Amino acid sequence: MKNVIFIGMPAVGKSTVGVVVAKRLGYDFIDTDLLIQKQENRLLREIIAEQGVDEFLKIENQVNRDLEAEYAVISPGGSVVYCEEAMQHFKEIGTIIYLKVSFDVIKERLKNPKKRGVTLRDGQTLRDLYDERVCLFEKYADITIEEDGLNLEETIDKVHEVLGI
């Protein structure tokens, strides 16, 4: 198996699940949001506030598109699905797993989207964003895991099951 890439809305557990799966596989763990922050020397929310969503997406595309990894679990930001080059790159280097959670669960987990660096455009609600992204997550996913009603350990077990490990 090459790499495992988790996609999904913010607060679905991409990083949390990813770290545990990486440990169990003996893989590296890469959080591409941290790579963006390191490259830009700013927090995600600062990049978005100072440069806007479109400029942030260009940076996100570049960082994810240029990522070189082998035997890694990769956790990109939720907005990576707007980045065609990045998503094509991920398709080529690994298996993409969509961690799917209902809107109500996302809303409950994600108290303040702006503090999490969520890329909301002017006038866009969290619901609008969720509805817009779901079809993109489904488009790019090799595997979808429905997380509603699962705890962390059950989600991790499902990941292992679908990967055959």
JSON list of C-alpha atoms in Angstrom, two decimals:
[
{"chain": "A", "resi": 1, "resn": "MET", "atom": "CA", "xyz": [0.00, 0.00, 0.00]},
{"chain": "A", "resi": 2, "resn": "LYS", "atom": "CA", "xyz": [1.31, 3.43, -0.89]},
{"chain": "A", "resi": 3, "resn": "ASN", "atom": "CA", "xyz": [-0.17, 6.34, 1.07]},
{"chain": "A", "resi": 4, "resn": "VAL", "atom": "CA", "xyz": [-3.49, 6.81, 2.81]},
{"chain": "A", "resi": 5, "resn": "ILE", "atom": "CA", "xyz": [-5.13, 10.23, 2.38]},
{"chain": "A", "resi": 6, "resn": "PHE", "atom": "CA", "xyz": [-8.06, 11.29, 4.58]},
{"chain": "A", "resi": 7, "resn": "ILE", "atom": "CA", "xyz": [-10.51, 13.87, 3.24]},
{"chain": "A", "resi": 8, "resn": "GLY", "atom": "CA", "xyz": [-13.63, 15.33, 4.82]},
{"chain": "A", "resi": 9, "resn": "MET", "atom": "CA", "xyz": [-15.03, 18.38, 6.51]},
{"chain": "A", "resi": 10, "resn": "PRO", "atom": "CA", "xyz": [-13.13, 20.08, 9.32]},
{"chain": "A", "resi": 11, "resn": "ALA", "atom": "CA", "xyz": [-13.76, 18.30, 12.64]},
{"chain": "A", "resi": 12, "resn": "VAL", "atom": "CA", "xyz": [-14.40, 14.83, 11.15]},
{"chain": "A", "resi": 13, "resn": "GLY", "atom": "CA", "xyz": [-11.20, 13.56, 12.75]},
{"chain": "A", "resi": 14, "resn": "LYS", "atom": "CA", "xyz": [-8.83, 13.40, 9.78]},
{"chain": "A", "resi": 15, "resn": "SER", "atom": "CA", "xyz": [-5.81, 14.24, 11.94]},
{"chain": "A", "resi": 16, "resn": "THR", "atom": "CA", "xyz": [-6.89, 12.31, 15.02]},
{"chain": "A", "resi": 17, "resn": "VAL", "atom": "CA", "xyz": [-7.73, 9.15, 13.08]},
{"chain": "A", "resi": 18, "resn": "GLY", "atom": "CA", "xyz": [-4.73, 9.69, 10.83]},
{"chain": "A", "resi": 19, "resn": "VAL", "atom": "CA", "xyz": [-2.18, 9.78, 13.65]},
{"chain": "A", "resi": 20, "resn": "VAL", "atom": "CA", "xyz": [-3.46, 6.50, 15.12]},
{"chain": "A", "resi": 21, "resn": "VAL", "atom": "CA", "xyz": [-3.66, 4.76, 11.74]},
{"chain": "A", "resi": 22, "resn": "ALA", "atom": "CA", "xyz": [-0.12, 5.95, 10.91]},
{"chain": "A", "resi": 23, "resn": "LYS", "atom": "CA", "xyz": [1.21, 4.56, 14.19]},
{"chain": "A", "resi": 24, "resn": "ARG", "atom": "CA", "xyz": [-0.46, 1.20, 13.62]},
{"chain": "A", "resi": 25, "resn": "LEU", "atom": "CA", "xyz": [0.83, 0.97, 10.05]},
{"chain": "A", "resi": 26, "resn": "GLY", "atom": "CA", "xyz": [4.30, 2.22, 10.94]},
{"chain": "A", "resi": 27, "resn": "TYR", "atom": "CA", "xyz": [3.79, 5.10, 8.45]},
{"chain": "A", "resi": 28, "resn": "ASP", "atom": "CA", "xyz": [4.66, 8.77, 8.73]},
{"chain": "A", "resi": 29, "resn": "PHE", "atom": "CA", "xyz": [1.84, 11.20, 9.48]},
{"chain": "A", "resi": 30, "resn": "ILE", "atom": "CA", "xyz": [1.59, 14.43, 7.48]},
{"chain": "A", "resi": 31, "resn": "ASP", "atom": "CA", "xyz": [-0.85, 17.24, 8.28]},
{"chain": "A", "resi": 32, "resn": "THR", "atom": "CA", "xyz": [-0.69, 19.48, 5.21]},
{"chain": "A", "resi": 33, "resn": "ASP", "atom": "CA", "xyz": [-2.30, 22.40, 7.06]},
{"chain": "A", "resi": 34, "resn": "LEU", "atom": "CA", "xyz": [0.85, 22.48, 9.21]},
{"chain": "A", "resi": 35, "resn": "LEU", "atom": "CA", "xyz": [3.00, 22.42, 6.06]},
{"chain": "A", "resi": 36, "resn": "ILE", "atom": "CA", "xyz": [1.05, 25.42, 4.71]},
{"chain": "A", "resi": 37, "resn": "GLN", "atom": "CA", "xyz": [1.51, 27.32, 7.98]},
{"chain": "A", "resi": 38, "resn": "LYS", "atom": "CA", "xyz": [5.23, 26.54, 8.00]},
{"chain": "A", "resi": 39, "resn": "GLN", "atom": "CA", "xyz": [5.72, 27.59, 4.38]},
{"chain": "A", "resi": 40, "resn": "GLU", "atom": "CA", "xyz": [3.74, 30.82, 4.84]},
{"chain": "A", "resi": 41, "resn": "ASN", "atom": "CA", "xyz": [4.92, 31.50, 8.41]},
{"chain": "A", "resi": 42, "resn": "ARG", "atom": "CA", "xyz": [1.34, 32.31, 9.41]},
{"chain": "A", "resi": 43, "resn": "LEU", "atom": "CA", "xyz": [-1.74, 30.55, 10.75]},
{"chain": "A", "resi": 44, "resn": "LEU", "atom": "CA", "xyz": [-4.35, 29.41, 8.22]},
{"chain": "A", "resi": 45, "resn": "ARG", "atom": "CA", "xyz": [-6.88, 31.94, 9.46]},
{"chain": "A", "resi": 46, "resn": "GLU", "atom": "CA", "xyz": [-4.30, 34.71, 9.05]},
{"chain": "A", "resi": 47, "resn": "ILE", "atom": "CA", "xyz": [-3.60, 33.69, 5.45]},
{"chain": "A", "resi": 48, "resn": "ILE", "atom": "CA", "xyz": [-7.32, 33.67, 4.67]},
{"chain": "A", "resi": 49, "resn": "ALA", "atom": "CA", "xyz": [-7.92, 37.02, 6.44]},
{"chain": "A", "resi": 50, "resn": "GLU", "atom": "CA", "xyz": [-4.96, 38.74, 4.80]},
{"chain": "A", "resi": 51, "resn": "GLN", "atom": "CA", "xyz": [-5.05, 37.25, 1.29]},
{"chain": "A", "resi": 52, "resn": "GLY", "atom": "CA", "xyz": [-8.57, 35.91, 0.86]},
{"chain": "A", "resi": 53, "resn": "VAL", "atom": "CA", "xyz": [-9.98, 32.47, 0.10]},
{"chain": "A", "resi": 54, "resn": "ASP", "atom": "CA", "xyz": [-8.87, 32.28, -3.54]},
{"chain": "A", "resi": 55, "resn": "GLU", "atom": "CA", "xyz": [-5.25, 33.07, -2.71]},
{"chain": "A", "resi": 56, "resn": "PHE", "atom": "CA", "xyz": [-5.33, 30.58, 0.17]},
{"chain": "A", "resi": 57, "resn": "LEU", "atom": "CA", "xyz": [-6.61, 27.88, -2.20]},
{"chain": "A", "resi": 58, "resn": "LYS", "atom": "CA", "xyz": [-3.71, 28.56, -4.59]},
{"chain": "A", "resi": 59, "resn": "ILE", "atom": "CA", "xyz": [-1.28, 28.03, -1.71]},
{"chain": "A", "resi": 60, "resn": "GLU", "atom": "CA", "xyz": [-3.14, 24.93, -0.55]},
{"chain": "A", "resi": 61, "resn": "ASN", "atom": "CA", "xyz": [-3.09, 23.49, -4.07]},
{"chain": "A", "resi": 62, "resn": "GLN", "atom": "CA", "xyz": [0.65, 24.12, -4.43]},
{"chain": "A", "resi": 63, "resn": "VAL", "atom": "CA", "xyz": [1.59, 22.58, -1.07]},
{"chain": "A", "resi": 64, "resn": "ASN", "atom": "CA", "xyz": [-0.55, 19.46, -1.56]},
{"chain": "A", "resi": 65, "resn": "ARG", "atom": "CA", "xyz": [0.31, 19.06, -5.27]},
{"chain": "A", "resi": 66, "resn": "ASP", "atom": "CA", "xyz": [4.04, 19.21, -4.53]},
{"chain": "A", "resi": 67, "resn": "LEU", "atom": "CA", "xyz": [3.94, 16.87, -1.53]},
{"chain": "A", "resi": 68, "resn": "GLU", "atom": "CA", "xyz": [6.26, 13.92, -1.91]},
{"chain": "A", "resi": 69, "resn": "ALA", "atom": "CA", "xyz": [5.47, 11.05, 0.41]},
{"chain": "A", "resi": 70, "resn": "GLU", "atom": "CA", "xyz": [5.75, 7.29, 0.62]},
{"chain": "A", "resi": 71, "resn": "TYR", "atom": "CA", "xyz": [4.21, 5.13, 3.30]},
{"chain": "A", "resi": 72, "resn": "ALA", "atom": "CA", "xyz": [2.47, 8.08, 4.89]},
{"chain": "A", "resi": 73, "resn": "VAL", "atom": "CA", "xyz": [-0.97, 8.90, 6.22]},
{"chain": "A", "resi": 74, "resn": "ILE", "atom": "CA", "xyz": [-1.83, 12.36, 4.89]},
{"chain": "A", "resi": 75, "resn": "SER", "atom": "CA", "xyz": [-4.40, 14.71, 6.36]},
{"chain": "A", "resi": 76, "resn": "PRO", "atom": "CA", "xyz": [-5.10, 17.72, 4.12]},
{"chain": "A", "resi": 77, "resn": "GLY", "atom": "CA", "xyz": [-7.48, 20.54, 4.98]},
{"chain": "A", "resi": 78, "resn": "GLY", "atom": "CA", "xyz": [-11.14, 20.14, 4.06]},
{"chain": "A", "resi": 79, "resn": "SER", "atom": "CA", "xyz": [-10.87, 22.70, 1.26]},
{"chain": "A", "resi": 80, "resn": "VAL", "atom": "CA", "xyz": [-8.28, 20.63, -0.64]},
{"chain": "A", "resi": 81, "resn": "VAL", "atom": "CA", "xyz": [-11.13, 19.20, -2.74]},
{"chain": "A", "resi": 82, "resn": "TYR", "atom": "CA", "xyz": [-11.28, 22.56, -4.54]},
{"chain": "A", "resi": 83, "resn": "CYS", "atom": "CA", "xyz": [-7.68, 22.01, -5.66]},
{"chain": "A", "resi": 84, "resn": "GLU", "atom": "CA", "xyz": [-7.81, 19.85, -8.79]},
{"chain": "A", "resi": 85, "resn": "GLU", "atom": "CA", "xyz": [-4.06, 19.43, -9.21]},
{"chain": "A", "resi": 86, "resn": "ALA", "atom": "CA", "xyz": [-3.65, 18.43, -5.57]},
{"chain": "A", "resi": 87, "resn": "MET", "atom": "CA", "xyz": [-6.48, 15.92, -5.73]},
{"chain": "A", "resi": 88, "resn": "GLN", "atom": "CA", "xyz": [-5.14, 14.39, -8.95]},
{"chain": "A", "resi": 89, "resn": "HIS", "atom": "CA", "xyz": [-1.74, 14.05, -7.24]},
{"chain": "A", "resi": 90, "resn": "PHE", "atom": "CA", "xyz": [-3.35, 12.33, -4.26]},
{"chain": "A", "resi": 91, "resn": "LYS", "atom": "CA", "xyz": [-5.19, 9.91, -6.58]},
{"chain": "A", "resi": 92, "resn": "GLU", "atom": "CA", "xyz": [-1.81, 8.96, -8.07]},
{"chain": "A", "resi": 93, "resn": "ILE", "atom": "CA", "xyz": [0.08, 8.48, -4.80]},
{"chain": "A", "resi": 94, "resn": "GLY", "atom": "CA", "xyz": [-2.43, 6.76, -2.55]},
{"chain": "A", "resi": 95, "resn": "THR", "atom": "CA", "xyz": [-5.86, 5.65, -1.45]},
{"chain": "A", "resi": 96, "resn": "ILE", "atom": "CA", "xyz": [-8.28, 8.47, -0.62]},
{"chain": "A", "resi": 97, "resn": "ILE", "atom": "CA", "xyz": [-10.64, 7.82, 2.29]},
{"chain": "A", "resi": 98, "resn": "TYR", "atom": "CA", "xyz": [-13.58, 10.15, 2.86]},
{"chain": "A", "resi": 99, "resn": "LEU", "atom": "CA", "xyz": [-14.54, 10.39, 6.53]},
{"chain": "A", "resi": 100, "resn": "LYS", "atom": "CA", "xyz": [-18.21, 11.29, 6.21]},
{"chain": "A", "resi": 101, "resn": "VAL", "atom": "CA", "xyz": [-20.18, 12.88, 9.01]},
{"chain": "A", "resi": 102, "resn": "SER", "atom": "CA", "xyz": [-23.66, 14.42, 8.90]},
{"chain": "A", "resi": 103, "resn": "PHE", "atom": "CA", "xyz": [-24.06, 18.19, 8.94]},
{"chain": "A", "resi": 104, "resn": "ASP", "atom": "CA", "xyz": [-25.59, 18.16, 12.44]},
{"chain": "A", "resi": 105, "resn": "VAL", "atom": "CA", "xyz": [-22.52, 16.43, 13.87]},
{"chain": "A", "resi": 106, "resn": "ILE", "atom": "CA", "xyz": [-20.17, 18.84, 12.06]},
{"chain": "A", "resi": 107, "resn": "LYS", "atom": "CA", "xyz": [-22.11, 21.84, 13.36]},
{"chain": "A", "resi": 108, "resn": "GLU", "atom": "CA", "xyz": [-21.91, 20.49, 16.91]},
{"chain": "A", "resi": 109, "resn": "ARG", "atom": "CA", "xyz": [-18.16, 19.75, 16.71]},
{"chain": "A", "resi": 110, "resn": "LEU", "atom": "CA", "xyz": [-17.24, 22.93, 14.86]},
{"chain": "A", "resi": 111, "resn": "LYS", "atom": "CA", "xyz": [-18.24, 25.65, 17.29]},
{"chain": "A", "resi": 112, "resn": "ASN", "atom": "CA", "xyz": [-16.49, 28.53, 15.52]},
{"chain": "A", "resi": 113, "resn": "PRO", "atom": "CA", "xyz": [-15.54, 27.83, 11.87]},
{"chain": "A", "resi": 114, "resn": "LYS", "atom": "CA", "xyz": [-13.45, 31.02, 11.52]},
{"chain": "A", "resi": 115, "resn": "LYS", "atom": "CA", "xyz": [-11.19, 30.04, 14.44]},
{"chain": "A", "resi": 116, "resn": "ARG", "atom": "CA", "xyz": [-10.55, 26.69, 12.73]},
{"chain": "A", "resi": 117, "resn": "GLY", "atom": "CA", "xyz": [-9.42, 28.40, 9.52]},
{"chain": "A", "resi": 118, "resn": "VAL", "atom": "CA", "xyz": [-12.48, 27.19, 7.61]},
{"chain": "A", "resi": 119, "resn": "THR", "atom": "CA", "xyz": [-12.64, 28.81, 4.17]},
{"chain": "A", "resi": 120, "resn": "LEU", "atom": "CA", "xyz": [-16.08, 30.41, 4.20]},
{"chain": "A", "resi": 121, "resn": "ARG", "atom": "CA", "xyz": [-16.70, 32.94, 1.45]},
{"chain": "A", "resi": 122, "resn": "ASP", "atom": "CA", "xyz": [-18.60, 36.16, 2.21]},
{"chain": "A", "resi": 123, "resn": "GLY", "atom": "CA", "xyz": [-22.26, 35.34, 2.85]},
{"chain": "A", "resi": 124, "resn": "GLN", "atom": "CA", "xyz": [-21.64, 31.57, 2.81]},
{"chain": "A", "resi": 125, "resn": "THR", "atom": "CA", "xyz": [-23.03, 29.56, 5.71]},
{"chain": "A", "resi": 126, "resn": "LEU", "atom": "CA", "xyz": [-21.53, 26.40, 7.15]},
{"chain": "A", "resi": 127, "resn": "ARG", "atom": "CA", "xyz": [-24.51, 24.51, 5.69]},
{"chain": "A", "resi": 128, "resn": "ASP", "atom": "CA", "xyz": [-23.79, 25.95, 2.22]},
{"chain": "A", "resi": 129, "resn": "LEU", "atom": "CA", "xyz": [-20.16, 24.90, 2.54]},
{"chain": "A", "resi": 130, "resn": "TYR", "atom": "CA", "xyz": [-21.09, 21.39, 3.71]},
{"chain": "A", "resi": 131, "resn": "ASP", "atom": "CA", "xyz": [-23.53, 20.88, 0.83]},
{"chain": "A", "resi": 132, "resn": "GLU", "atom": "CA", "xyz": [-21.01, 22.20, -1.69]},
{"chain": "A", "resi": 133, "resn": "ARG", "atom": "CA", "xyz": [-18.18, 19.98, -0.50]},
{"chain": "A", "resi": 134, "resn": "VAL", "atom": "CA", "xyz": [-20.00, 16.67, -0.03]},
{"chain": "A", "resi": 135, "resn": "CYS", "atom": "CA", "xyz": [-20.26, 16.03, -3.77]},
{"chain": "A", "resi": 136, "resn": "LEU", "atom": "CA", "xyz": [-16.55, 16.83, -4.18]},
{"chain": "A", "resi": 137, "resn": "PHE", "atom": "CA", "xyz": [-15.57, 14.47, -1.34]},
{"chain": "A", "resi": 138, "resn": "GLU", "atom": "CA", "xyz": [-17.67, 11.75, -2.96]},
{"chain": "A", "resi": 139, "resn": "LYS", "atom": "CA", "xyz": [-16.13, 12.47, -6.38]},
{"chain": "A", "resi": 140, "resn": "TYR", "atom": "CA", "xyz": [-12.55, 11.99, -5.19]},
{"chain": "A", "resi": 141, "resn": "ALA", "atom": "CA", "xyz": [-13.02, 9.25, -2.58]},
{"chain": "A", "resi": 142, "resn": "ASP", "atom": "CA", "xyz": [-11.81, 5.73, -3.24]},
{"chain": "A", "resi": 143, "resn": "ILE", "atom": "CA", "xyz": [-13.47, 4.64, 0.01]},
{"chain": "A", "resi": 144, "resn": "THR", "atom": "CA", "xyz": [-16.15, 6.32, 2.15]},
{"chain": "A", "resi": 145, "resn": "ILE", "atom": "CA", "xyz": [-16.50, 5.66, 5.87]},
{"chain": "A", "resi": 146, "resn": "GLU", "atom": "CA", "xyz": [-19.75, 6.80, 7.50]},
{"chain": "A", "resi": 147, "resn": "GLU", "atom": "CA", "xyz": [-18.75, 8.01, 10.96]},
{"chain": "A", "resi": 148, "resn": "ASP", "atom": "CA", "xyz": [-22.14, 8.96, 12.40]},
{"chain": "A", "resi": 149, "resn": "GLY", "atom": "CA", "xyz": [-22.71, 6.94, 15.56]},
{"chain": "A", "resi": 150, "resn": "LEU", "atom": "CA", "xyz": [-19.11, 5.68, 15.70]},
{"chain": "A", "resi": 151, "resn": "ASN", "atom": "CA", "xyz": [-16.59, 6.56, 18.36]},
{"chain": "A", "resi": 152, "resn": "LEU", "atom": "CA", "xyz": [-12.94, 7.12, 17.54]},
{"chain": "A", "resi": 153, "resn": "GLU", "atom": "CA", "xyz": [-11.89, 3.50, 18.05]},
{"chain": "A", "resi": 154, "resn": "GLU", "atom": "CA", "xyz": [-14.76, 2.21, 15.90]},
{"chain": "A", "resi": 155, "resn": "THR", "atom": "CA", "xyz": [-13.81, 4.64, 13.12]},
{"chain": "A", "resi": 156, "resn": "ILE", "atom": "CA", "xyz": [-10.19, 3.47, 13.27]},
{"chain": "A", "resi": 157, "resn": "ASP", "atom": "CA", "xyz": [-11.32, -0.17, 13.20]},
{"chain": "A", "resi": 158, "resn": "LYS", "atom": "CA", "xyz": [-13.41, 0.58, 10.08]},
{"chain": "A", "resi": 159, "resn": "VAL", "atom": "CA", "xyz": [-10.39, 2.17, 8.41]},
{"chain": "A", "resi": 160, "resn": "HIS", "atom": "CA", "xyz": [-8.33, -0.94, 9.14]},
{"chain": "A", "resi": 161, "resn": "GLU", "atom": "CA", "xyz": [-11.12, -3.14, 7.84]},
{"chain": "A", "resi": 162, "resn": "VAL", "atom": "CA", "xyz": [-11.52, -1.30, 4.53]},
{"chain": "A", "resi": 163, "resn": "LEU", "atom": "CA", "xyz": [-7.74, -1.23, 4.02]},
{"chain": "A", "resi": 164, "resn": "GLY", "atom": "CA", "xyz": [-7.49, -4.93, 4.80]},
{"chain": "A", "resi": 165, "resn": "ILE", "atom": "CA", "xyz": [-5.03, -4.52, 7.69]}
]
